XYZ file of C-alpha atoms in Angstrom:
276
model
C -123.255 18.780 344.772
C -125.421 14.808 343.481
C -127.062 14.831 341.380
C -131.956 13.754 342.055
C -131.995 10.432 341.530
C -133.126 9.970 337.375
C -131.652 13.057 335.931
C -130.081 11.792 333.261
C -126.828 13.248 332.437
C -126.599 14.452 328.454
C -123.763 14.624 326.615
C -122.099 17.214 324.445
C -123.482 15.616 320.688
C -119.915 17.603 319.334
C -117.320 17.779 321.589
C -114.253 19.369 321.215
C -110.490 17.933 320.960
C -108.474 18.427 324.076
C -105.090 18.248 321.897
C -102.114 18.094 323.376
C -100.103 21.021 322.801
C -100.643 22.964 319.700
C -103.382 22.405 317.602
C -100.835 22.199 314.754
C -104.060 21.968 311.980
C -103.369 24.260 308.927
C -106.920 25.635 307.356
C -106.498 27.174 304.312
C -108.936 29.067 302.172
C -108.612 30.730 298.519
C -111.584 32.138 297.478
C -111.374 33.965 293.965
C -114.031 36.093 292.634
C -114.748 37.643 289.305
C -116.913 40.774 287.945
C -118.092 41.476 284.117
C -118.979 43.990 282.247
C -118.709 45.143 278.664
C -116.936 49.029 277.571
C -118.274 49.631 274.577
C -115.537 52.196 273.429
C -111.569 52.127 274.076
C -112.285 54.907 276.987
C -115.129 53.064 278.467
C -112.905 50.077 278.737
C -110.816 52.623 280.061
C -112.244 54.652 282.702
C -113.539 50.717 283.714
C -110.300 49.737 284.909
C -109.626 53.633 286.566
C -112.628 52.072 288.422
C -112.238 48.883 289.396
C -108.664 50.674 290.662
C -109.418 53.277 292.444
C -112.601 50.871 294.476
C -110.674 48.783 294.989
C -107.406 49.927 295.664
C -105.203 48.862 298.915
C -106.298 51.128 301.536
C -110.098 49.691 300.377
C -108.380 46.075 300.598
C -106.632 46.659 303.726
C -110.359 48.118 305.430
C -111.869 44.612 304.091
C -108.672 42.471 305.280
C -108.920 44.216 309.046
C -112.889 42.906 308.593
C -111.545 39.852 308.104
C -108.807 39.242 311.087
C -111.489 40.302 313.606
C -114.342 37.933 311.989
C -111.701 34.805 312.600
C -111.016 35.592 315.801
C -107.905 37.079 315.058
C -105.195 40.318 315.824
C -102.835 41.593 313.174
C -98.799 41.748 313.791
C -98.006 42.938 310.429
C -99.679 44.329 307.302
C -98.174 45.600 303.297
C -99.516 46.802 301.168
C -99.124 48.308 297.783
C -100.388 49.749 294.427
C -99.572 49.521 291.041
C -99.049 50.712 287.628
C -100.757 51.092 285.471
C -103.943 49.264 288.056
C -103.845 46.350 290.674
C -102.938 46.552 294.291
C -101.808 44.008 296.905
C -102.445 43.505 300.139
C -100.426 40.761 302.537
C -101.685 40.455 306.899
C -99.370 38.580 309.181
C -101.535 37.424 311.869
C -102.041 35.531 315.533
C -105.046 33.839 317.199
C -107.086 34.956 319.870
C -106.780 32.992 322.731
C -110.779 33.248 322.349
C -113.008 33.719 320.326
C -114.088 37.635 320.584
C -117.514 36.546 320.422
C -117.840 33.081 322.664
C -119.543 31.620 319.939
C -118.470 28.341 318.380
C -116.256 28.528 315.478
C -116.528 25.361 313.846
C -119.811 25.360 313.828
C -121.450 24.428 310.096
C -122.529 27.452 310.139
C -122.642 31.388 307.548
C -120.108 33.769 309.429
C -121.373 37.552 309.910
C -121.667 39.608 307.509
C -120.661 43.727 307.139
C -122.156 46.068 309.956
C -122.302 48.250 307.212
C -103.588 43.870 301.475
C -100.911 41.994 302.206
C -100.440 40.932 305.692
C -98.981 38.899 308.479
C -100.167 37.128 311.593
C -97.570 34.931 313.631
C -99.665 32.086 312.763
C -101.371 32.884 310.009
C -101.492 35.279 306.782
C -104.538 37.069 304.338
C -103.683 37.769 301.312
C -105.418 39.694 298.977
C -104.591 40.701 295.093
C -106.677 42.459 292.249
C -106.495 41.930 288.841
C -108.342 44.202 286.489
C -108.148 43.496 282.822
C -110.113 43.852 279.230
C -110.598 42.404 276.065
C -109.129 43.960 273.879
C -112.068 43.396 270.698
C -115.179 42.676 272.345
C -116.140 45.507 275.047
C -115.868 42.249 278.312
C -114.090 43.729 280.874
C -112.937 41.036 284.010
C -112.185 42.206 287.140
C -110.959 38.835 289.524
C -110.103 39.356 293.161
C -107.912 36.431 294.489
C -108.724 35.974 298.782
C -105.958 34.152 300.563
C -106.608 33.298 304.076
C -104.715 30.940 305.396
C -104.695 30.000 309.819
C -103.158 27.474 312.566
C -104.721 26.375 315.266
C -108.826 26.617 316.414
C -109.727 29.941 314.813
C -110.940 29.243 310.708
C -110.830 31.162 308.171
C -115.043 29.286 306.956
C -116.134 32.054 309.114
C -114.889 34.811 306.417
C -116.316 33.854 303.367
C -119.510 35.033 303.976
C -118.235 38.832 304.585
C -116.304 37.914 301.578
C -118.888 37.659 298.947
C -120.659 40.880 300.426
C -117.201 42.736 299.548
C -117.532 42.688 296.105
C -119.586 42.867 293.055
C -119.362 38.740 292.534
C -120.941 37.442 289.586
C -117.824 33.950 289.585
C -117.144 32.945 292.831
C -114.699 30.096 293.316
C -113.741 28.749 296.660
C -110.974 25.641 297.808
C -111.453 24.993 301.554
C -108.543 22.226 302.224
C -107.425 21.122 305.683
C -103.888 19.882 306.334
C -100.951 18.423 308.293
C -101.937 15.994 312.129
C -102.681 17.769 315.812
C -103.087 15.294 318.626
C -105.443 14.199 321.514
C -104.809 14.003 325.063
C -104.044 10.222 324.538
C -101.545 10.569 321.553
C -104.496 9.892 318.891
C -103.546 11.816 315.579
C -105.891 14.173 314.499
C -106.464 15.705 310.494
C -109.338 17.072 310.948
C -110.795 19.205 314.493
C -114.226 20.685 313.014
C -116.823 18.953 311.227
C -118.452 20.308 307.797
C -119.957 18.888 304.617
C -119.617 21.404 301.885
C -118.304 25.091 301.694
C -122.437 25.926 300.463
C -123.359 25.088 303.927
C -120.915 28.461 304.865
C -122.633 30.249 303.108
C -126.391 32.374 304.606
C -129.454 31.315 302.046
C -130.031 34.027 300.346
C -126.575 34.508 299.051
C -127.300 29.944 297.859
C -129.908 30.676 296.924
C -128.579 33.689 294.407
C -126.174 31.800 292.832
C -125.859 28.015 290.972
C -123.438 25.729 292.433
C -121.502 22.377 292.085
C -119.876 21.318 294.555
C -116.192 19.127 293.803
C -115.222 17.483 297.845
C -112.299 14.851 298.255
C -114.033 14.159 301.891
C -111.126 11.789 302.587
C -108.734 14.152 301.485
C -110.219 17.063 303.357
C -110.311 18.951 300.405
C -113.360 20.948 299.837
C -114.086 23.610 295.480
C -116.974 24.932 294.672
C -117.575 26.573 292.009
C -121.078 30.042 291.994
C -122.224 31.601 289.350
C -124.720 34.200 289.693
C -128.230 32.615 288.363
C -130.001 36.494 287.168
C -129.212 38.324 284.602
C -130.142 41.968 283.982
C -128.460 43.269 280.968
C -128.377 46.893 282.313
C -125.940 46.207 285.049
C -123.150 44.731 283.341
C -122.889 47.877 281.053
C -121.160 50.909 281.901
C -120.766 53.763 280.960
C -124.152 53.443 278.969
C -127.468 52.175 279.603
C -129.077 49.988 277.242
C -131.121 52.908 275.604
C -128.344 53.447 273.742
C -128.543 49.713 272.270
C -130.773 48.643 269.590
C -131.568 45.010 270.371
C -130.010 43.027 268.114
C -126.864 45.000 269.361
C -127.792 43.904 272.821
C -128.303 40.249 272.085
C -125.061 40.053 271.079
C -123.979 42.243 274.535
C -126.246 39.306 275.680
C -124.297 36.468 274.332
C -120.436 37.918 275.555
C -121.376 38.270 278.704
C -122.653 35.109 279.443
C -120.271 33.689 277.433
C -117.890 35.021 279.117
C -118.918 34.154 282.295
C -119.787 30.800 281.262
C -116.120 29.779 279.985
C -114.963 31.648 283.631
C -117.808 29.375 285.207
C -116.158 25.897 284.060
C -112.667 26.980 283.333
C -112.319 26.008 279.514
C -113.144 27.614 276.053
C -116.714 27.783 274.300
C -116.409 29.120 270.901
């Protein structure tokens, strides 16, 4: 059919790169979350570790990573998972890329990924892993739970699509995110491309409510396709951090001391340095 005279041709502002053969770019997302709590007694600290260990056991982590693979548009090929004694769990998945994104969306768009509706795994081109590290301070009552998640993909699928879901899957006081695109791929003319999507900041892949809830700092090296974001929860309610006890069980002086310890712990983790 001929184009009617006077009708303008609208060009796609972000046309897809036509590559020669397989897209060889590797996209890696490393995601660390920390949950902080105060457990007054040795028994409370033991119960906190047991609570976290049960809440995020290998079975639950497998469920979370399974949802991650669906969000990024991948197939699970193999799963390895393990609970550890006395605490901790790991899951690894080997994953394969779908021929096309399941929902037909633009997977390279710089926008937040989906939220949840309600182990180690291996992919043929990619993998997803998660490890947990619950621990407690022997003297001052501070208990810390850390989760490390790594999502590595090859081809067109992007691990950034899973970031929003992961943050909402854990209680996160501090979040550290690293994203890097490595390698190169060629278009049909042989021109090399070292990244195949636009990205200005990892923050743009988070929902507005998440951005508003956290103080965030970016450290990006654009020319190397390296992106880093740190996040610290803004709101502090002491009752959300007392495990096994309520604020009415402490006098005000004790509460002030506990709050100072908790905030110091969070700032030290956020800035990666000891402040005392």
